[in-house]
Amino acid sequence: MLYKHTATELSAMLKAKKITTVELINDIFDRIEKTESKLGSFTLLKKESALEEAKKVDEKIARGEELLPLEGIPIAIKDNMVSKGDLTTSASKILSNYEGIYDATVVKRLKDAGAIIIGKTNMDEFAMGSTTKSSYIKESKNPWDLERTPGGSSGGSASSVGGGQVPLSLGSDTGGSIRQPAAFCGLVGLKPTYGRVSRYGLMAFASSLDQIGPMGRSVEDVAALFNVIGGYDEMDATSMELEMPDFTMNLDGNVKGLKIGIPKEYFIDGLNPEIKKVTEEAIENFRKLGAEIVPISLPNTEFAPATYYIIAPAEASSNLARFDGVRYGYRASSYDGIEDMYIKTRSEGFGPEVKRRIMIGTYVLSAGYYDAYYKKAQKVRRLIKNDFEKAFNEVDVILTPATPGTSFKLTDKKTPVELYLEDIFTIPANLSGIPGLVIPAGKVDNLPVGVQLLGKAFDEATILKAGDAYEKAYTKMEIPEL
Amino acid sequence: MAREWESVIGLEIHCQLDTKTKVWCGCSSDYDNSPENTHTCPICLGHPGALPKLNKKVLDYAIKAGFALNCDINKESKFDRKNYFYPDTPKNYQITQFDHPYAEGGHIDIKLSNGDDKRIGVTRIHIEEDAGKSIHAGEESFINFNRASMPLIEIVSEPDMRNSEEAYRYLNLVKDALKYTKISDVSMELGSLRCDANISVMQKGAKEFGTRVEVKNLNSFKGVARAIDYEISRQIEEIENGGEINQETRLWDEESQVTRVMRSKEEAMDYRFFPEPDLVRIVITDEQLERLEGEMPESKIAKIARFVTDYKISENDAETLSNSIELADYFEKTVASSNNSKLSCNWILTEVLRVLKDNNKTIEEFSINSEELGEIIKLIDKGAISSKIAKKLFEIKLNDERSPIKIVEDEKMAQVADTSEIEKMVVEVVANNPKLVEDYKVADEGRKPRVIKGLMGQVMKASKGKANPKMVMDILTEKLS
Ligand SMILES: [Zn+2]
């Protein structure tokens, strides 16, 4: 039953020698064996190496040495983060045979911190999607209702934590890919400020939007994992040379006087009334905790999805060009010349969603359309960013719904555009580079609902503090029976 | 009626920068003798997740090139992606600078054959990465990525050149200017300097340029000139025969000395340029510019002018000495030691360069240092040794650790300037050559100098070349009168 504990609790138990790391890892894998066929969270499981690492931690404990905060804690990482010697596929056929030849910076930091990587999690192919249905490998399921999606693209990371298979996981968020699945699975998910966590070793979807972040069952856990993976990395030119405070330090439950902005543009027609109700309750609860609620306006919000669906595919079309069958990965078995090899390899290797976005991206960057689409989108992006900068002159945090609705059925037929609108509340944070935290706020029809707290750039501390205060007062961490 | 034609030429020169590591990763750039694909890493192989990071030295070197070509350096610039699929391009895009290059608005002054100067504009210089190398063997193709992500600068000229000679001179001066800054070995043979030419023709006096043809694959200085000449006549012929020039890319075929179509305008690529999101903007600080300006050597042109004025040597000689910055330094140090610039210049241009050429060595590898050569020249200048002896001394010194003065002493090479000793030798020669003496006495004024030279030669021979020639002549004249 160790799997029911948070990472922070487990760490304390290891330090107090109430459990051994090997016991913990065995318990985690027992849970995975019982639930994986239902959840489909993982693309790769590393029980053997995890147990080896666990033994080393136990030896350290036996020697009486001090453990690092996440030392011995099992962690799952999304399958678009490269780890040396492990299959790293981005859930794509084109990388179905690709073994990492180096460690992503986040992987290296986890290993250095003594955390135990237990496996790679399922995702939408190259992080494009909001259901995990675009994965070449499998579909992941929502632990609260196995007929429903855990969300995407970090769906496997969400179902593994939500289903109690692992206390913490890493996801990546380009337009909401950490926050939407966190909301669907009743988890805490943080998209840090752009430049806060190194992207070195993260298979790029849209370089100017992608950010790796932690997913967990408590704000404190998420903060602890963020502590380990964040901070300047010289391998990533866009990484910021700023100090990383200890984000677990000021989680004191106090939000008195905190100014929380409520943007009217986020309460749109498409918002499910039940979700609206939960969000309004959350606002009321924050007021009860002593926060000051301030109505604000983010006037360019409505343009965010259109802007995003130009910029993200544009960058993706270029980022995914390297998958050509020349140096690594899948290559078509027969072809006639190099041109044919490219076409067959990429036609066979990519799924429909990825192809759709590569085509959109190629189109918006092409001569004659660049100014009308890409350049214009960059201008609108600036306006959206300005909206936030202005708003944060008045408030400390902005509270919004996380998703327009609750998790939907995997069999639901939704058009690509309907699916794109799933990210409507999360996309603005990626376009502006600001941090966003999703916390559980309630349930509708036994399905979790999350709210989103947006913060100033590099001020993750404030949203984590607010999220933690809310969690301590109102949210009880749960793991559904499976 | 024959029409008169004018051609318009612009050059794009790629120069590989001589940094220790590649532009985005830590791979060593010294791969010339390494096996294929050994100087590679996840970054330069374009592995998933790998990100570029700008090598700061690349920017330093590129800025120096900007100074050398009289460009304005933009304090802020950015990188862009140029998207195209090619097997030796690992990411299938090239990181380059599209609309905001780091350097713009430069120039180089070339000398025309009539002696006039002409200014050729340098539109821009930008930083970009090199690709790997494809190797085709029958049905199979292989790629060597050792060169992938090597730093390049591309120098784009204004279409200011009118014939192959101007292009040739411009290219040479650009090469010299870059070589002086020591940022590259600028060798077309080694591929560290590559050139493409944009060529069009128009009727003389026409306002609009003709359709431009880009010629690639020019890998020698002569090839550049020949390809331009060929392309100009081809285009004129085409138009005069009623045809039209197509906007296309052509390749220079060195073997058959013609250009061939590589790609037409219809097949032109859409590179889908957009700002490189994995790199931040390039910001160049005043401190950086100041530091690099301080590191800039005197330009070749300035050096030649100074040598002519300060050392009173010919422009031609000054230019030869300045062909390498090291040779020019050697010359200046020799003069400092010898105090005789003309003699130093002559000795370096004849003796030193001959030895270097025969042994295929550079001045840095030369066994006689500038101080020692200066010492030899000083000995000649003082009359301590004759120039003939000096040449002998020079030959000995090539493989001898002793100082020139020590060699002269040890080998008793000093000139004999002792009157009684010379007189003794003169008396002996006069006695042994009665016929010549007689001949001298009866000779008319016109023949006298020739006869006396013969006698003098005998005396010099007797002294093994060590007698002071002026003293020999004086004593001989006196004895014969
Ligand atoms: Zn490399």
PDB file of C-alpha atoms and ligand atoms in Angstrom, chain B residues 22 25-27 39-45, ligand 1:
ATOM      1  CA  LYS B  22      32.414  23.432 -34.059  1.00  0.00           C
ATOM      2  CA  CYS B  25      28.871  21.782 -30.010  1.00  0.00           C
ATOM      3  CA  GLY B  26      32.149  20.841 -28.411  1.00  0.00           C
ATOM      4  CA  CYS B  27      33.341  18.540 -31.215  1.00  0.00           C
ATOM      5  CA  HIS B  39      34.149  14.138 -34.736  1.00  0.00           C
ATOM      6  CA  THR B  40      30.444  13.973 -34.050  1.00  0.00           C
ATOM      7  CA  CYS B  41      28.001  14.172 -31.149  1.00  0.00           C
ATOM      8  CA  PRO B  42      24.213  14.263 -30.640  1.00  0.00           C
ATOM      9  CA  ILE B  43      24.191  17.978 -31.479  1.00  0.00           C
ATOM     10  CA  CYS B  44      26.026  17.982 -34.805  1.00  0.00           C
ATOM     11  CA  LEU B  45      24.356  14.715 -35.824  1.00  0.00           C
TER      12      LEU B  45
HETATM   13 ZN    ZN C   1      29.290  17.723 -32.325  1.00  0.00          ZN
END
